[in-house]
CSV table of C-alpha atoms in Angstrom, one decimal:
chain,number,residue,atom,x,y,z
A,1,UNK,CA,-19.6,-25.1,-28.0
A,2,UNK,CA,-20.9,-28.5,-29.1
A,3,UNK,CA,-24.0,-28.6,-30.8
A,4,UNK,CA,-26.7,-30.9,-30.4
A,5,UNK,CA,-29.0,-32.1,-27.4
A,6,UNK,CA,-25.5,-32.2,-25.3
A,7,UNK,CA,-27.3,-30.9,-22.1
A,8,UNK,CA,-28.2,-34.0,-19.8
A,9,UNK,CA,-28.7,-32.7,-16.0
A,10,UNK,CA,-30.8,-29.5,-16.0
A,11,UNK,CA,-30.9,-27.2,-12.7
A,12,UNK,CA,-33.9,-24.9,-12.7
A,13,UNK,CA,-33.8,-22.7,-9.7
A,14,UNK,CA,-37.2,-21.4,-8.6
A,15,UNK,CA,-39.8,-23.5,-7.4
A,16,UNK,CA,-43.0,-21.7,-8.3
A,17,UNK,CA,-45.1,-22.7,-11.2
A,18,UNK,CA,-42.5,-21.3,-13.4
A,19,UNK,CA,-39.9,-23.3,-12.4
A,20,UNK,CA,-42.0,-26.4,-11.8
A,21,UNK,CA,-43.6,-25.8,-15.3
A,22,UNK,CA,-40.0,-25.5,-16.7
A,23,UNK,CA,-39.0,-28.7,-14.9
A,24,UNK,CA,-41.6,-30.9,-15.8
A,25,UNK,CA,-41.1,-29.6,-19.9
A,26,UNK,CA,-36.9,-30.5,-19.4
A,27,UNK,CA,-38.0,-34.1,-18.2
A,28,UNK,CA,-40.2,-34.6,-21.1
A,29,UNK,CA,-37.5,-33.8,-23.1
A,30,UNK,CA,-35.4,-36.6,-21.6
A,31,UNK,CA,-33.4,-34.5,-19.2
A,32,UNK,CA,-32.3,-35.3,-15.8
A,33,UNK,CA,-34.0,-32.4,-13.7
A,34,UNK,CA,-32.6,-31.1,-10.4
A,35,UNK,CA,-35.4,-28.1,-9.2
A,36,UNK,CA,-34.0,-26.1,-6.2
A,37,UNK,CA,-36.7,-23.9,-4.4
A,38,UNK,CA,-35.9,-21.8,-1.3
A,39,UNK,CA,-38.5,-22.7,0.9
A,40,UNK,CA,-38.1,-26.2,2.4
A,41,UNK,CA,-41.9,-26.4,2.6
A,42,UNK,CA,-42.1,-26.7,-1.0
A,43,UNK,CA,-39.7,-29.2,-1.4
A,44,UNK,CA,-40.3,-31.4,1.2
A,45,UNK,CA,-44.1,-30.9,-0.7
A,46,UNK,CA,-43.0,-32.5,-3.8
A,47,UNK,CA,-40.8,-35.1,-2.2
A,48,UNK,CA,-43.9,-36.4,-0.7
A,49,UNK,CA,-46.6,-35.5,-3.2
A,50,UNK,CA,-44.8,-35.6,-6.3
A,51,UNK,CA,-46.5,-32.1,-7.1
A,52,UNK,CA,-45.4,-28.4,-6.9
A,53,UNK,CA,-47.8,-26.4,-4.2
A,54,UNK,CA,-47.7,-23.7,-7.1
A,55,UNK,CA,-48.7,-26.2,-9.8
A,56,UNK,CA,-51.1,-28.1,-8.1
A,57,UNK,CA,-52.6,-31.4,-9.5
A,58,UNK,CA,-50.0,-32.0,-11.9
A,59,UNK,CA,-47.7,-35.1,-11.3
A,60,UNK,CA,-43.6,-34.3,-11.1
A,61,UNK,CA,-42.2,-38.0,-12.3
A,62,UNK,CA,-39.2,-39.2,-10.4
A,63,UNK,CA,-36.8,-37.6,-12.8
A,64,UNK,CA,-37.1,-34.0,-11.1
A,65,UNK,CA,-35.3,-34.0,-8.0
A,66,UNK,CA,-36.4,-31.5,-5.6
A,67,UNK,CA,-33.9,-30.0,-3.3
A,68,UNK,CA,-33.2,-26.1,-1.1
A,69,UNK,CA,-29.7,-26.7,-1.1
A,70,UNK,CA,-28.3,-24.9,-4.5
A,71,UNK,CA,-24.9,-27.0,-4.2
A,72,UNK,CA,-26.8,-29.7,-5.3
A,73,UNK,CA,-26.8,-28.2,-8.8
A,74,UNK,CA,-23.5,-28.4,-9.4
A,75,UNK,CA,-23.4,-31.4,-11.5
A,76,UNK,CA,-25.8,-29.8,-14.0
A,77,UNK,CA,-24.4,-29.0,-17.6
A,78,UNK,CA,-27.5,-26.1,-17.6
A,79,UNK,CA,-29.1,-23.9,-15.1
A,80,UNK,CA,-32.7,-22.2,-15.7
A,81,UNK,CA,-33.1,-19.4,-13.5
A,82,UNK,CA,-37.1,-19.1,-13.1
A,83,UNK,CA,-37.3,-16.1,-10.8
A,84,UNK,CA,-39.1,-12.7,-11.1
A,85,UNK,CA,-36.7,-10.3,-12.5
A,86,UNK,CA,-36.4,-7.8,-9.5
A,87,UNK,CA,-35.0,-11.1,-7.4
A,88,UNK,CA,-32.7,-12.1,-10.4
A,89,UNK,CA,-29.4,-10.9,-9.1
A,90,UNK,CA,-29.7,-12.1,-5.9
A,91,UNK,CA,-30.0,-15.6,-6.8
A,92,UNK,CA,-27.6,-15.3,-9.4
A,93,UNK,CA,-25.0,-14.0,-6.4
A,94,UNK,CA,-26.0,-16.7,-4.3
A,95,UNK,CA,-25.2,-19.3,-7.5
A,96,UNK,CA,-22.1,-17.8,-8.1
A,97,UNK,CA,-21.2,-18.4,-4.5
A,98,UNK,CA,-21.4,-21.8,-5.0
A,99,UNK,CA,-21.6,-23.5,-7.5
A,100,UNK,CA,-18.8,-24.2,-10.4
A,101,UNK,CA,-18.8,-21.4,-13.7
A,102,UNK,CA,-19.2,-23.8,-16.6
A,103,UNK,CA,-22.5,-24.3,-17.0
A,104,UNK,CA,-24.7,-21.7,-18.9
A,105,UNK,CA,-27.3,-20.1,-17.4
A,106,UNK,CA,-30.7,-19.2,-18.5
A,107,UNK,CA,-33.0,-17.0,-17.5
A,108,UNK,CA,-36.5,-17.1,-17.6
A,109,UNK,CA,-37.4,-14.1,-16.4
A,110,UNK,CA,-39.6,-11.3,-17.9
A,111,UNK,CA,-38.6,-7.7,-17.5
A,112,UNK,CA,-36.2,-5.1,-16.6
A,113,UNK,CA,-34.2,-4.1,-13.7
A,114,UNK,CA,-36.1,-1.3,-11.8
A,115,UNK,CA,-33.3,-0.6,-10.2
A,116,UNK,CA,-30.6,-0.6,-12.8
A,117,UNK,CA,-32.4,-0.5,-16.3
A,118,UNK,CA,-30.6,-3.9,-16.7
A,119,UNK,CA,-32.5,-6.7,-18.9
A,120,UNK,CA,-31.8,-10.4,-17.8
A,121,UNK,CA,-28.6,-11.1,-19.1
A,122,UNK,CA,-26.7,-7.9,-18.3
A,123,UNK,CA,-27.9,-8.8,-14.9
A,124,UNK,CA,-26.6,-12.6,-14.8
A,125,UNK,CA,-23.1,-11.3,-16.3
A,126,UNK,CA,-23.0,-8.3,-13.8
A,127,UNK,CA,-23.8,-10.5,-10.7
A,128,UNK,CA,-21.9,-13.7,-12.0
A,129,UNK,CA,-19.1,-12.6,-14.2
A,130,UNK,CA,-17.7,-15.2,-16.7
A,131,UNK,CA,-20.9,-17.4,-17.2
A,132,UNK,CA,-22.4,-18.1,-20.6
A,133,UNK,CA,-25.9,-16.4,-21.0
A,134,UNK,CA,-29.2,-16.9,-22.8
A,135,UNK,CA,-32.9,-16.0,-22.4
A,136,UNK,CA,-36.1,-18.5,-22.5
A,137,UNK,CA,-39.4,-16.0,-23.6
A,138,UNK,CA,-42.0,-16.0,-25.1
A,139,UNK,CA,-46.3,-17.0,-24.8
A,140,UNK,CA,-46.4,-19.7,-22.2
A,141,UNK,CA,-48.4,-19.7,-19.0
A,142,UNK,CA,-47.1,-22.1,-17.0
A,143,UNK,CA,-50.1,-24.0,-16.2
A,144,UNK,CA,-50.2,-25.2,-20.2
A,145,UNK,CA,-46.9,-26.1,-20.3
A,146,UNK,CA,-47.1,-28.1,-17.0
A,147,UNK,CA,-50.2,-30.2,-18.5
A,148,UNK,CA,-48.1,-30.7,-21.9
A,149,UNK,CA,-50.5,-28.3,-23.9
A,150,UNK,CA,-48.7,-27.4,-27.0
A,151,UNK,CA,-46.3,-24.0,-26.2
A,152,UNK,CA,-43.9,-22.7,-28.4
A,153,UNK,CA,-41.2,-19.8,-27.2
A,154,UNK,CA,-37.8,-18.7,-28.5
A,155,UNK,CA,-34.5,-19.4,-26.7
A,156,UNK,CA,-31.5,-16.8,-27.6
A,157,UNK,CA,-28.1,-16.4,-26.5
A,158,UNK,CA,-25.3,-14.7,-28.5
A,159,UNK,CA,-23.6,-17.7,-29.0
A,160,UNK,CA,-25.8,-19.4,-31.6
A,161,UNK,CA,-24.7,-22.7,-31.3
A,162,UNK,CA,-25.1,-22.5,-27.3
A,163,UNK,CA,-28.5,-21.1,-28.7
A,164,UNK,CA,-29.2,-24.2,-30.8
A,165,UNK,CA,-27.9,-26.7,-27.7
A,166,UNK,CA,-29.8,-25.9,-25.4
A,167,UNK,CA,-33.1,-25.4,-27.5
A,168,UNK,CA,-33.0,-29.1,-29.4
A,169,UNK,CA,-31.7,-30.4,-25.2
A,170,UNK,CA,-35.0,-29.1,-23.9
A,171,UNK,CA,-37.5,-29.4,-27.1
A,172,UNK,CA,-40.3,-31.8,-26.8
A,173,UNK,CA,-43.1,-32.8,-29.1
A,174,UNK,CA,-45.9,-30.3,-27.0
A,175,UNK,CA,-43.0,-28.0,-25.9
A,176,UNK,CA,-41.2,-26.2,-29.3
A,177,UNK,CA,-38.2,-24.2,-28.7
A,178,UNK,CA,-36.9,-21.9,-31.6
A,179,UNK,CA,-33.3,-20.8,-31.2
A,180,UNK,CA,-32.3,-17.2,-32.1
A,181,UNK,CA,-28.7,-15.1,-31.4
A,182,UNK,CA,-31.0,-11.7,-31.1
A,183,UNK,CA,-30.6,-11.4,-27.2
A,184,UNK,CA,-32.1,-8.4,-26.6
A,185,UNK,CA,-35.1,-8.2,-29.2
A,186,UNK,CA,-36.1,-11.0,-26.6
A,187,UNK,CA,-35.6,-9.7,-23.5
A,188,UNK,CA,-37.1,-6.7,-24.8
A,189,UNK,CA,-40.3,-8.1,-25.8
A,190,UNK,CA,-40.8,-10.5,-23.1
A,191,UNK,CA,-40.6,-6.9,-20.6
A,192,UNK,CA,-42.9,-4.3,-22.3
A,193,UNK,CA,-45.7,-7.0,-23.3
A,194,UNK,CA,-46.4,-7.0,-19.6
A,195,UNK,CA,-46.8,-3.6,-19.8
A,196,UNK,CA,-49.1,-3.7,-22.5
A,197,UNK,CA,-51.0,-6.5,-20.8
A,198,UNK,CA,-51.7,-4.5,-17.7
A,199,UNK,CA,-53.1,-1.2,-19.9
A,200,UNK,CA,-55.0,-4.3,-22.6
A,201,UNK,CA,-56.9,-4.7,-18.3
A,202,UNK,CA,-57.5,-2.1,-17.8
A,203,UNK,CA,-59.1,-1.5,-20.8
A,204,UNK,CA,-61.7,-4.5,-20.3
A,205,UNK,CA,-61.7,-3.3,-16.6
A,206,UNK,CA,-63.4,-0.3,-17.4
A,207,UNK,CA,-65.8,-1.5,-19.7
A,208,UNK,CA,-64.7,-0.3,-22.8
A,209,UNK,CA,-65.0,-3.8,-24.7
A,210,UNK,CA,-63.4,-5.8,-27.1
A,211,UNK,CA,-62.6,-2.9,-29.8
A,212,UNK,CA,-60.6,-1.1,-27.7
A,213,UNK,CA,-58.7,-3.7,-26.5
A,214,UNK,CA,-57.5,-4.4,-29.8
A,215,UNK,CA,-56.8,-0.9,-30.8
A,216,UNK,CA,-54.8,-0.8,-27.7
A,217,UNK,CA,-53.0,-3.9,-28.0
A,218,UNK,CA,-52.5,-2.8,-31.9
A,219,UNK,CA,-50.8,0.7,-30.9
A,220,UNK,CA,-49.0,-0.9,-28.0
A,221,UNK,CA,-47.1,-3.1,-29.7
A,222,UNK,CA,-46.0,-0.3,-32.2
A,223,UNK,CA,-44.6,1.1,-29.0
A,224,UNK,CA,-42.8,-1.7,-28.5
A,225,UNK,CA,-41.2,-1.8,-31.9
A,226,UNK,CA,-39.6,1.7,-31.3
A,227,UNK,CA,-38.6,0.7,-28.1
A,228,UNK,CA,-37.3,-2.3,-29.6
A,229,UNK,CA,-35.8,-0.5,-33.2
A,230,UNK,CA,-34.1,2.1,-30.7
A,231,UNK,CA,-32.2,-0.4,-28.5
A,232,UNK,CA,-31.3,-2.4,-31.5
A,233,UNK,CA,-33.3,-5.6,-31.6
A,234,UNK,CA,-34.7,-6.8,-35.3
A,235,UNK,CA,-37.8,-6.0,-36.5
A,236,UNK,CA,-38.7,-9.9,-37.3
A,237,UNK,CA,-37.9,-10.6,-33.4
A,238,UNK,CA,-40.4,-8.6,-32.2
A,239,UNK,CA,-42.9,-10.0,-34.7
A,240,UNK,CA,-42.3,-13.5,-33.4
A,241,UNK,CA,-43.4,-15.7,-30.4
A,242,UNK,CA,-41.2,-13.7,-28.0
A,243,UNK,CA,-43.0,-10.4,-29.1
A,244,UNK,CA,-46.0,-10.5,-30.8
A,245,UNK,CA,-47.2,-13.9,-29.5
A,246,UNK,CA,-46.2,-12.9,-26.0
A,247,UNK,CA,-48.6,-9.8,-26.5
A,248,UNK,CA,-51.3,-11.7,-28.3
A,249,UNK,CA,-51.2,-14.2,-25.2
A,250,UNK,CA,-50.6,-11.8,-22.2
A,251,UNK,CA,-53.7,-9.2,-23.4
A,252,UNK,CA,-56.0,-11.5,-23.8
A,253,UNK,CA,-56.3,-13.3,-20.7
A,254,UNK,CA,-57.0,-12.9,-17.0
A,255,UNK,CA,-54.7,-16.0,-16.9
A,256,UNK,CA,-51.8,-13.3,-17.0
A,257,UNK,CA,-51.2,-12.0,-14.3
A,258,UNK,CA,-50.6,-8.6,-15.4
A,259,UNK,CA,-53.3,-8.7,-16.8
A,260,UNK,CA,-55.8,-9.8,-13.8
A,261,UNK,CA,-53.4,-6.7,-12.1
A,262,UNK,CA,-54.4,-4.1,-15.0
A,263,UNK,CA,-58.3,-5.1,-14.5
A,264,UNK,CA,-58.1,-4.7,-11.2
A,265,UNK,CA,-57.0,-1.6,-11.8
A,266,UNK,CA,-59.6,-0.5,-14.2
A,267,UNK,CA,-62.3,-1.8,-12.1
A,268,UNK,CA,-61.2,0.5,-9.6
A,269,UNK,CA,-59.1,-1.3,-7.3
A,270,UNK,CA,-55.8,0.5,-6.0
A,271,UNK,CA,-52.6,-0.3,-7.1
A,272,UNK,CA,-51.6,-1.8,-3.9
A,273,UNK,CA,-55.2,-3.6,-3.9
A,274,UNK,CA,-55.1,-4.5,-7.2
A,275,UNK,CA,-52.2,-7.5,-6.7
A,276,UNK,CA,-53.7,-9.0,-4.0
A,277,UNK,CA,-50.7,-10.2,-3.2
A,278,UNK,CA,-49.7,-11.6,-6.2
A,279,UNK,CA,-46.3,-10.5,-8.7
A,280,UNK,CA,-47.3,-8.6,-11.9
A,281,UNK,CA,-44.0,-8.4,-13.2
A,282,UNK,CA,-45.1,-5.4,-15.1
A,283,UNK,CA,-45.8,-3.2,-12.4
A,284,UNK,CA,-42.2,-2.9,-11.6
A,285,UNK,CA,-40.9,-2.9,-15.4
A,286,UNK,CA,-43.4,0.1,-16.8
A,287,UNK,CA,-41.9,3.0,-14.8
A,288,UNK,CA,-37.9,2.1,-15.8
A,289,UNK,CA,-39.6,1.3,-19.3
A,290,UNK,CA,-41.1,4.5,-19.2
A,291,UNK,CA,-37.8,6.4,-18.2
A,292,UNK,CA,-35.6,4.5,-20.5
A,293,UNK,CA,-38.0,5.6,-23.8
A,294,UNK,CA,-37.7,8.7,-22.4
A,295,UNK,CA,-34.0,9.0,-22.8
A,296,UNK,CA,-33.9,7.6,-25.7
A,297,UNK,CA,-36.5,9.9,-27.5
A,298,UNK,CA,-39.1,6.9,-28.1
A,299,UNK,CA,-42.5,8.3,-28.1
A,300,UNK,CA,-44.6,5.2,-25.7
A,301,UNK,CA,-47.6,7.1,-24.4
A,302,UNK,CA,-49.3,3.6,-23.3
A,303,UNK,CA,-46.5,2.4,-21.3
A,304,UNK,CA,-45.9,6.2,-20.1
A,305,UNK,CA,-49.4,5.9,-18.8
A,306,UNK,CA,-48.9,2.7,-17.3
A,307,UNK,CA,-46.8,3.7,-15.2
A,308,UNK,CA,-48.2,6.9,-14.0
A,309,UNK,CA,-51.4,5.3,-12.5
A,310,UNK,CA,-49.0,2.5,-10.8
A,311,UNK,CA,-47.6,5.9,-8.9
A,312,UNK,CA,-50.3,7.4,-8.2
A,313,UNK,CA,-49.7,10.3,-10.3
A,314,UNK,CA,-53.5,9.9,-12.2
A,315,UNK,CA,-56.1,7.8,-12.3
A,316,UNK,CA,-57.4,5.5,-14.7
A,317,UNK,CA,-60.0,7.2,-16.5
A,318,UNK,CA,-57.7,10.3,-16.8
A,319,UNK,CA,-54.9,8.5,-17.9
A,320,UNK,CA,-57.2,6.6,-20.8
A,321,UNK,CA,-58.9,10.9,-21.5
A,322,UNK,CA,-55.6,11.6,-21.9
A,323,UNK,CA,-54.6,9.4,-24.3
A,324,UNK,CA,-57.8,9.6,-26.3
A,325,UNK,CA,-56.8,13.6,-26.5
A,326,UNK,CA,-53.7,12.8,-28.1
A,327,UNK,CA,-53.3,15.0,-31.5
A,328,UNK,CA,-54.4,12.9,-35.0
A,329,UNK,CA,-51.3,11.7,-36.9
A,330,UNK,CA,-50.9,9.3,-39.3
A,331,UNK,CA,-50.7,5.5,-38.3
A,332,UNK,CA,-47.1,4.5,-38.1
């Protein structure tokens, strides 16, 4: 694999804020952008506003070319794939259906497989079988990168020199990509921080303040280092923007979604009232998160909690009793 900024033409395929976010940061960078989104509405939109309905009052220059026909993405040397994770496989199917294997694809997606206990790039090779893979993660909402705040996340794909491609082909001077070859220390932070994020709601939902959010953010993310430590990512990837800074960003913000989902919660909205219509990617990920520490023997009371109020099983304020009622042990 060539190194260097060898990626010209970019396809991102998604058309939400994600995607439009993504597409504006790869023109900025000097690529040739190609941004497929399913619904014709939203393409014809930006063909004639020059702005995504999802990303409103930000200008898309002339460089992203907005299309619903996914064969129009063929020419591109990358692809970004900027859907939720529970819809990742079926774009990556309809992809593979069409369009040529040799560029890599990307995902941008957040979380695990409910379904499957799959992370992102399992579920890329499993659906499209002989494509190179990589991840994009870490704290970035897209309205900042869409109005060229600074951002700074991590791009990591086994091969490092893909790795470093792709990351100095779509680096700008407000959007800093560090490349990395720890796949799944990623993946895995980018998934449970949203599970963190809704319980750090919940938290300020309730009332309980600033103090507890930090405790709870604090012994969260030691959660997430087992998870991480037992699945085999390293320690100093879960300490960087695609772990800790996706936590730090994510809990301390309605901005995030799963956040605004976990106050809802707290404030004592139901779980089906408290997305109000809107995708917390966390909701799905914290019940498969929960089941996969399980097997594994990783103690994650936060996350196990998580996910028992998104079922039903108990509600808020007994889920945070029972937490609090947890034997003393030494911090670790």
């Amino acid at each position: 694999m060539t190194t260097g900024p060898a990626f010209a033409e970019i396809g991102i395929v998604g058309g939400g804020a994600y995607g439009a976010a993504l597409a504006l940061a790869a023109a900025r960078a000097g690529r040739g952008v190609r941004l497929w989104a399913r619904d014709g509405a939203t393409v014809a939109a930006i063909q004639r506003d020059r702005e995504a309905p999802r990303l409103p009052g930000i200008a898309l220059p002339e460089a992203i070319r907005a299309t619903d026909n996914l064969s129009d993405l063929a020419a591109c040397d990358a692809l970004i794939v900027a859907v939720p994770t529970q819809h990742l496989r079926e774009a990556c199917v309809a992809m593979a259906a069409v369009l040529p294997r040799g560029a890599p694809v990307v995902s941008a997606a957040k979380g695990i497989e409910r379904a499957t206990g799959l992370f992102a790039t399992d579920i890329i090779a499993r659906a499209w079988t002989g494509v190179a893979t990589a991840i994009l993660s870490g704290p970035s909402f897209a309205e900042d990168i869409g109005r060229g705040l600074p951002t700074a996340v991590t791009l990591a794909a086994a091969d490092a020199a893909l790795a470093r491609g792709l990351a100095e082909s779509l680096n700008s001077s407000a959007f800093r990509i560090y490349h990395a070859s720890d796949v799944r220390g990623v993946e895995i932070g980018g998934a449970a921080k949203n599970v963190l994020a809704i319980a750090a709601g919940i938290a300020i939902g309730l009332g309980f303040g600033e103090s507890a959010r930090a405790a709870l953010v604090a012994r969260g993310f030691a959660e997430l280092r087992r998870f991480g430590e037992a699945h085999g990512a390293e320690p100093e990837t879960l300490m960087g923007l695609s772990g800790l800074g996706d936590v730090v960003l994510s809990c301390a913000s309605p901005q995030s979604r799963n956040f605004a989902y976990g106050l809802a919660l707290g404030q004592g909205r139901t779980p089906a009232e408290a997305s109000g219509g809107r995708l917390a990617e966390g909701a799905f990920t914290a019940p498969i998160l929960a089941e996969m520490a399980r097997a594994k023997g990783v103690d994650m009371p936060i996350a196990a909690a998580v996910a028992a109020i998104i079922a039903g099983q108990t509600g808020v304020r007994d889920a945070v009793a029972a937490l609090l009622a947890r034997p003393i042990r030494a911090e670790i």
